[in-house]
Amino acid sequence: MQTVNKLSDEELAEIVRTRDNGAYAELIHRYQKKLLRYATYLINDEDLATDAVQEGFIKAYINLNSFNSKLKFSSWLYRIVHNQAMNLVSRSKSHISTDEVLEMDSGINLEDELIKKEIKNNLHDCLNKMDLLYKVPLTLYFLEEKSYEEISDILRIPTGTVGTRINRAKAMVKKICQKT
Amino acid sequence: MSKNLEKNIMAKVKSGQITMKPRWYFVLGSLLMSFGLIGLSIGAIFLTNLSFFFLRQHGPMGEWRLQLMLDSFPWWIPTLAILGIVAGIFFLKKFDFSYKKNFSLIIATFVAAIVLAAFIIDLTGINDVWFGQGRIKDLNQFNQNDWSGQQSQSKQQGRRARFTY
């Protein structure tokens, strides 16, 4: 188990698909909390988020042979759970659409650390008032601490679009967090 | 909650309730997708080229001849070519590189490549060799008969019109 802990995700995935499927427990252990937190931000329902993550892990296991070990395992896994969560969101339509938020002035530039602090302090109030289009990349960037490249792989959008959405989301955060 | 999640999934894995899809399944899938894209591209080039060929045959013309061309033009060919391009774009979207680049640019390049390839084939005269052979020849003859049939019909109508005038 000691050696399993030291292995990278990609190496573990290789072991799961070629030698020992029991090693999948370690991958679940590494990501379940992060993925649960991420799915809960998206769905706003802990039970549904748990379902999405469980289904995500099952789908990831079934399709593990399609994973390209030259790429990042975490991005691949986040992508699967993201899809599961989005399916649940579109089914329940529980997220709040805030068209009026999109119309506001986005000319204010803030330091990332300040935004991160504000998001963490007023987390739900801030995120729940945002449209999913901006909420998702912001959550991945500030809370899950993913790079633009990883967000691009998870959401399957160009890195330029990731940057644009995050910049717009930052301006929204400034407005929303200051109001709450 | 977290412990249960791990336990539930691992129980399903260990009991064989969930199994991994074999590697060949995904290899076959990507091969079929690649062949599908190549096949659709070739089909679209061929049909676009065929459209150019028929357009070139009729040449630039006056109003009534243009109407005649529009009536006799085999519209199913460009329609199928467009459908092939649309299906090709659908396949392109499935590939991993599609989201890394500007997808509108990828679509524009794909369409331009097909039209350009069809145009070059038309320009070099390779299609004339193709159209002189086998089924393509039959298709060409059928189209020409259709064309000349309509032409003589129009001429007769023209004559009748002149008499009544």
Coordinates of C-alpha atoms in Angstrom, one line a residue:
Chain A
M1 CA 0.0 0.0 0.0
Q2 CA 2.9 2.2 0.8
T3 CA 4.2 2.0 -2.8
V4 CA 0.6 2.5 -4.2
N5 CA 0.5 5.8 -2.3
K6 CA 3.6 7.0 -4.0
L7 CA 2.5 6.2 -7.6
S8 CA 1.0 8.9 -9.8
D9 CA -2.6 8.7 -10.9
E10 CA -1.7 7.7 -14.4
E11 CA 0.6 4.9 -13.1
L12 CA -2.2 3.7 -10.8
A13 CA -4.7 3.7 -13.7
E14 CA -2.3 1.6 -15.7
I15 CA -2.1 -0.9 -12.8
V16 CA -5.9 -1.0 -12.5
R17 CA -6.4 -1.9 -16.1
T18 CA -3.5 -4.3 -16.5
R19 CA -2.8 -6.0 -13.1
D20 CA -4.9 -5.2 -10.1
N21 CA -8.4 -3.8 -10.2
G22 CA -8.3 -3.4 -6.4
A23 CA -5.9 -0.4 -6.9
Y24 CA -8.9 1.5 -8.1
A25 CA -9.8 2.0 -4.4
E26 CA -6.7 4.3 -4.1
L27 CA -7.9 6.4 -7.0
I28 CA -11.4 6.7 -5.4
H29 CA -9.8 7.6 -2.1
R30 CA -7.7 10.4 -3.8
Y31 CA -10.5 12.1 -5.6
Q32 CA -13.8 11.4 -3.9
K33 CA -13.7 14.4 -1.5
K34 CA -12.6 16.8 -4.2
L35 CA -15.2 15.5 -6.7
L36 CA -17.9 15.6 -4.1
R37 CA -17.2 19.2 -3.3
Y38 CA -17.1 20.1 -7.0
A39 CA -20.3 18.3 -7.8
T40 CA -22.0 19.9 -4.7
Y41 CA -21.1 23.3 -6.0
L42 CA -22.6 22.5 -9.4
I43 CA -25.8 20.7 -8.2
N44 CA -26.5 22.4 -4.8
D45 CA -27.7 19.1 -3.4
E46 CA -25.4 16.8 -1.5
D47 CA -27.3 13.6 -2.2
L48 CA -27.5 14.2 -5.9
A49 CA -23.8 15.2 -5.9
T50 CA -22.9 11.8 -4.3
D51 CA -24.9 10.0 -7.0
A52 CA -23.1 12.0 -9.7
V53 CA -19.7 11.2 -8.2
Q54 CA -20.6 7.5 -7.7
E55 CA -21.9 7.2 -11.3
G56 CA -18.8 9.1 -12.4
F57 CA -16.4 6.7 -10.7
I58 CA -18.3 3.7 -12.2
K59 CA -18.2 5.1 -15.7
A60 CA -14.5 5.9 -15.3
Y61 CA -13.9 2.3 -14.3
I62 CA -15.9 0.9 -17.2
N63 CA -14.1 3.1 -19.7
L64 CA -10.7 3.1 -18.1
N65 CA -9.2 1.5 -21.2
S66 CA -10.1 4.6 -23.2
F67 CA -8.0 6.8 -21.0
N68 CA -4.8 7.9 -22.6
S69 CA -2.1 7.7 -19.9
K70 CA -0.1 10.5 -21.5
L71 CA -2.8 12.9 -20.4
K72 CA -3.8 13.9 -16.9
F73 CA -6.0 11.3 -15.1
S74 CA -7.6 14.0 -12.9
S75 CA -8.8 16.0 -15.8
W76 CA -10.3 12.9 -17.4
L77 CA -12.1 12.0 -14.2
Y78 CA -13.3 15.5 -13.5
R79 CA -14.7 15.6 -17.1
I80 CA -16.7 12.4 -16.4
V81 CA -18.1 13.6 -13.1
H82 CA -18.8 17.1 -14.6
N83 CA -20.9 15.5 -17.3
Q84 CA -22.8 13.4 -14.8
A85 CA -23.4 16.5 -12.7
M86 CA -24.5 18.6 -15.7
N87 CA -27.0 15.8 -16.7
L88 CA -28.5 16.0 -13.2
V89 CA -28.6 19.8 -13.3
S90 CA -30.3 19.8 -16.7
R91 CA -32.8 17.2 -15.4
S92 CA -33.6 19.1 -12.2
K93 CA -33.1 22.7 -13.6
S94 CA -32.3 23.7 -10.0
H95 CA -29.6 26.2 -10.8
I96 CA -30.4 29.8 -10.6
S97 CA -30.2 31.7 -13.8
T98 CA -29.1 35.3 -13.4
D99 CA -29.3 37.1 -16.6
E100 CA -29.2 40.4 -14.9
V101 CA -25.8 39.5 -13.4
L102 CA -24.4 39.1 -16.9
E103 CA -25.4 42.7 -17.8
M104 CA -23.3 44.3 -15.1
D105 CA -20.2 46.3 -15.5
S106 CA -17.1 44.1 -15.8
G107 CA -14.4 46.8 -15.8
I108 CA -13.1 46.2 -12.3
N109 CA -9.8 44.3 -12.1
L110 CA -9.1 42.4 -8.8
E111 CA -6.2 40.4 -7.4
D112 CA -6.8 36.6 -7.6
E113 CA -6.0 36.1 -4.0
L114 CA -8.6 38.6 -2.9
I115 CA -11.3 37.0 -5.1
K116 CA -10.3 33.5 -3.7
K117 CA -10.7 34.8 -0.2
E118 CA -14.1 36.4 -1.0
I119 CA -15.3 33.3 -2.7
K120 CA -14.3 31.1 0.3
N121 CA -15.9 33.5 2.7
N122 CA -19.3 33.9 1.0
L123 CA -19.1 30.7 -1.0
H124 CA -22.7 29.7 -1.6
D125 CA -24.1 33.1 -1.8
C126 CA -21.6 34.1 -4.5
L127 CA -21.7 31.0 -6.6
N128 CA -25.4 30.3 -6.5
K129 CA -26.1 33.7 -8.0
M130 CA -23.9 33.1 -10.9
D131 CA -24.8 31.4 -14.2
L132 CA -23.3 27.9 -14.7
L133 CA -21.4 29.2 -17.7
Y134 CA -19.2 31.3 -15.4
K135 CA -19.6 29.4 -12.1
V136 CA -18.0 26.2 -13.4
P137 CA -14.7 27.6 -14.6
L138 CA -14.5 29.9 -11.6
T139 CA -15.0 26.9 -9.2
L140 CA -12.4 24.8 -11.0
Y141 CA -9.9 27.7 -11.1
F142 CA -10.1 29.1 -7.6
L143 CA -11.5 26.2 -5.5
E144 CA -10.2 23.1 -7.3
E145 CA -7.0 25.0 -8.2
K146 CA -6.9 23.7 -11.8
S147 CA -4.8 25.3 -14.5
Y148 CA -6.4 26.9 -17.6
E149 CA -5.1 23.8 -19.5
E150 CA -6.8 21.4 -17.2
I151 CA -10.1 23.4 -17.2
S152 CA -9.9 23.3 -21.0
D153 CA -9.6 19.5 -20.9
I154 CA -12.4 19.2 -18.4
L155 CA -14.9 21.5 -20.1
R156 CA -13.6 20.8 -23.6
I157 CA -13.4 24.4 -24.5
P158 CA -10.3 26.3 -25.8
T159 CA -8.0 27.8 -23.2
G160 CA -8.7 31.3 -24.5
T161 CA -12.4 30.8 -23.7
V162 CA -11.5 29.6 -20.3
G163 CA -9.6 32.8 -19.7
T164 CA -12.4 35.0 -20.9
R165 CA -15.0 33.2 -18.8
I166 CA -12.8 33.4 -15.7
N167 CA -12.2 37.1 -16.2
R168 CA -15.9 37.8 -16.6
A169 CA -16.6 35.6 -13.6
K170 CA -14.1 37.6 -11.5
A171 CA -16.0 40.8 -12.2
M172 CA -19.3 39.1 -11.3
V173 CA -17.8 37.9 -8.0
K174 CA -16.7 41.4 -7.1
K175 CA -20.3 42.7 -7.6
I176 CA -22.1 39.7 -6.0
C177 CA -19.8 39.3 -3.0
Q178 CA -19.8 42.9 -2.2
K179 CA -23.6 43.0 -2.1
T180 CA -23.9 39.9 0.2
Chain B
M1 CA -20.6 9.2 3.1
S2 CA -17.1 9.1 1.5
K3 CA -16.3 5.7 3.0
N4 CA -19.6 4.3 1.8
L5 CA -18.9 5.6 -1.7
E6 CA -15.6 3.8 -1.9
K7 CA -17.0 0.7 -0.4
N8 CA -20.0 0.6 -2.8
I9 CA -17.9 1.1 -5.9
M10 CA -15.3 -1.4 -4.9
A11 CA -17.9 -4.0 -4.0
K12 CA -19.3 -3.7 -7.5
V13 CA -15.8 -3.9 -9.0
K14 CA -14.8 -7.0 -6.9
S15 CA -18.1 -8.8 -7.5
G16 CA -17.8 -8.3 -11.3
Q17 CA -21.0 -6.3 -11.3
I18 CA -19.1 -3.6 -13.3
T19 CA -16.4 -4.6 -15.8
M20 CA -14.0 -2.6 -17.9
K21 CA -14.8 -2.5 -21.6
P22 CA -11.9 -4.1 -23.5
R23 CA -9.2 -2.0 -25.2
W24 CA -10.1 -3.3 -28.7
Y25 CA -13.6 -1.8 -28.2
F26 CA -12.1 1.7 -28.1
V27 CA -9.5 1.0 -30.7
L28 CA -12.3 -0.2 -33.0
G29 CA -14.4 2.8 -32.2
S30 CA -11.6 5.3 -33.0
L31 CA -10.7 3.4 -36.2
L32 CA -14.3 3.4 -37.4
M33 CA -14.5 7.1 -36.6
S34 CA -11.3 7.8 -38.5
F35 CA -12.5 5.7 -41.5
G36 CA -15.9 7.4 -41.3
L37 CA -14.3 10.8 -41.5
I38 CA -12.0 9.9 -44.3
G39 CA -14.8 8.2 -46.2
L40 CA -17.1 11.1 -45.8
S41 CA -14.4 13.5 -46.8
I42 CA -13.7 11.5 -50.0
G43 CA -17.4 11.2 -50.7
A44 CA -17.9 14.9 -50.2
I45 CA -14.9 15.7 -52.5
F46 CA -16.2 13.4 -55.2
L47 CA -19.8 14.8 -55.0
T48 CA -18.6 18.4 -55.0
N49 CA -16.4 17.6 -57.9
L50 CA -19.4 16.0 -59.7
S51 CA -21.3 19.2 -59.1
F52 CA -18.5 21.3 -60.6
F53 CA -18.4 18.9 -63.6
F54 CA -22.1 19.4 -64.3
L55 CA -21.9 23.1 -63.8
R56 CA -18.9 23.3 -66.2
Q57 CA -20.8 21.2 -68.8
H58 CA -23.6 23.7 -69.0
G59 CA -21.4 26.7 -68.9
P60 CA -22.4 30.3 -68.4
M61 CA -25.7 31.0 -70.1
G62 CA -28.7 33.4 -70.7
E63 CA -31.8 33.6 -68.6
W64 CA -33.9 30.9 -70.2
R65 CA -30.9 28.5 -70.4
L66 CA -30.1 29.1 -66.8
Q67 CA -33.6 28.2 -65.9
L68 CA -33.2 25.1 -68.0
M69 CA -30.0 24.3 -66.2
L70 CA -31.6 24.8 -62.8
D71 CA -34.5 22.4 -63.9
S72 CA -32.2 19.7 -65.1
F73 CA -29.4 20.0 -62.6
P74 CA -28.9 16.9 -60.5
W75 CA -29.6 18.6 -57.1
W76 CA -29.2 15.4 -55.2
I77 CA -25.4 15.5 -55.8
P78 CA -24.7 18.8 -54.0
T79 CA -27.3 17.9 -51.4
L80 CA -25.4 14.7 -50.6
A81 CA -22.1 16.6 -50.7
I82 CA -23.4 19.0 -48.1
L83 CA -24.8 16.2 -46.0
G84 CA -21.4 14.5 -46.2
I85 CA -19.6 17.7 -45.0
V86 CA -22.1 18.1 -42.1
A87 CA -21.5 14.5 -41.1
G88 CA -17.8 15.0 -41.4
I89 CA -18.0 18.0 -39.1
F90 CA -19.9 15.9 -36.6
F91 CA -17.1 13.3 -36.7
L92 CA -14.5 16.0 -36.4
K93 CA -16.1 17.3 -33.2
K94 CA -15.5 13.8 -31.6
F95 CA -11.8 14.1 -31.9
D96 CA -9.8 15.5 -28.9
F97 CA -8.0 18.2 -30.9
S98 CA -11.4 19.8 -31.8
Y99 CA -11.8 21.8 -28.6
K100 CA -8.2 22.8 -28.3
K101 CA -8.4 25.0 -31.4
N102 CA -11.0 27.4 -32.7
F103 CA -13.7 25.0 -34.0
S104 CA -15.1 27.6 -36.4
L105 CA -11.7 27.8 -38.0
I106 CA -11.5 23.9 -38.2
I107 CA -14.9 23.8 -39.9
A108 CA -13.9 26.5 -42.4
T109 CA -10.6 24.7 -43.1
F110 CA -12.4 21.4 -43.6
V111 CA -15.0 22.9 -46.0
A112 CA -12.4 24.9 -47.9
A113 CA -10.2 21.8 -48.2
I114 CA -13.0 19.7 -49.7
V115 CA -14.1 22.5 -52.2
L116 CA -10.4 23.1 -53.1
A117 CA -9.7 19.4 -53.6
A118 CA -12.8 19.1 -55.8
F119 CA -11.8 22.2 -57.8
I120 CA -8.2 20.9 -58.3
I121 CA -9.6 17.5 -59.5
D122 CA -11.9 19.4 -61.9
L123 CA -9.0 21.7 -63.1
T124 CA -6.6 18.8 -63.7
G125 CA -9.2 16.9 -65.7
I126 CA -9.0 13.7 -63.7
N127 CA -12.7 13.7 -63.4
D128 CA -13.0 13.6 -67.2
V129 CA -11.1 10.3 -67.1
W130 CA -13.4 9.1 -64.3
F131 CA -16.6 10.2 -66.0
G132 CA -15.6 8.4 -69.2
Q133 CA -15.7 5.1 -67.3
G134 CA -18.3 2.7 -65.9
R135 CA -21.2 3.8 -63.8
I136 CA -20.0 7.4 -63.8
K137 CA -20.2 7.3 -67.6
D138 CA -23.8 6.0 -67.3
L139 CA -24.7 8.8 -64.9
N140 CA -23.1 11.3 -67.3
Q141 CA -25.0 9.9 -70.3
F142 CA -28.2 9.8 -68.3
N143 CA -27.8 13.5 -67.3
Q144 CA -26.9 14.5 -70.9
N145 CA -30.0 12.7 -72.2
D146 CA -32.1 14.4 -69.6
W147 CA -30.5 17.7 -70.5
S148 CA -30.9 17.3 -74.3
G149 CA -34.5 16.0 -73.8
Q150 CA -35.4 19.1 -71.9
Q151 CA -33.6 21.3 -74.4
S152 CA -35.5 19.9 -77.4
Q153 CA -38.8 20.1 -75.4
S154 CA -38.0 23.8 -74.8
K155 CA -37.2 24.4 -78.4
Q156 CA -40.5 22.9 -79.5
Q157 CA -42.3 25.1 -76.9
G158 CA -40.3 28.1 -78.3
R159 CA -41.4 27.3 -81.8
R160 CA -45.0 26.9 -80.8
A161 CA -44.8 30.2 -79.0
R162 CA -43.4 31.9 -82.1
F163 CA -46.2 30.5 -84.2
T164 CA -48.9 31.8 -81.9
Y165 CA -47.1 35.1 -81.6

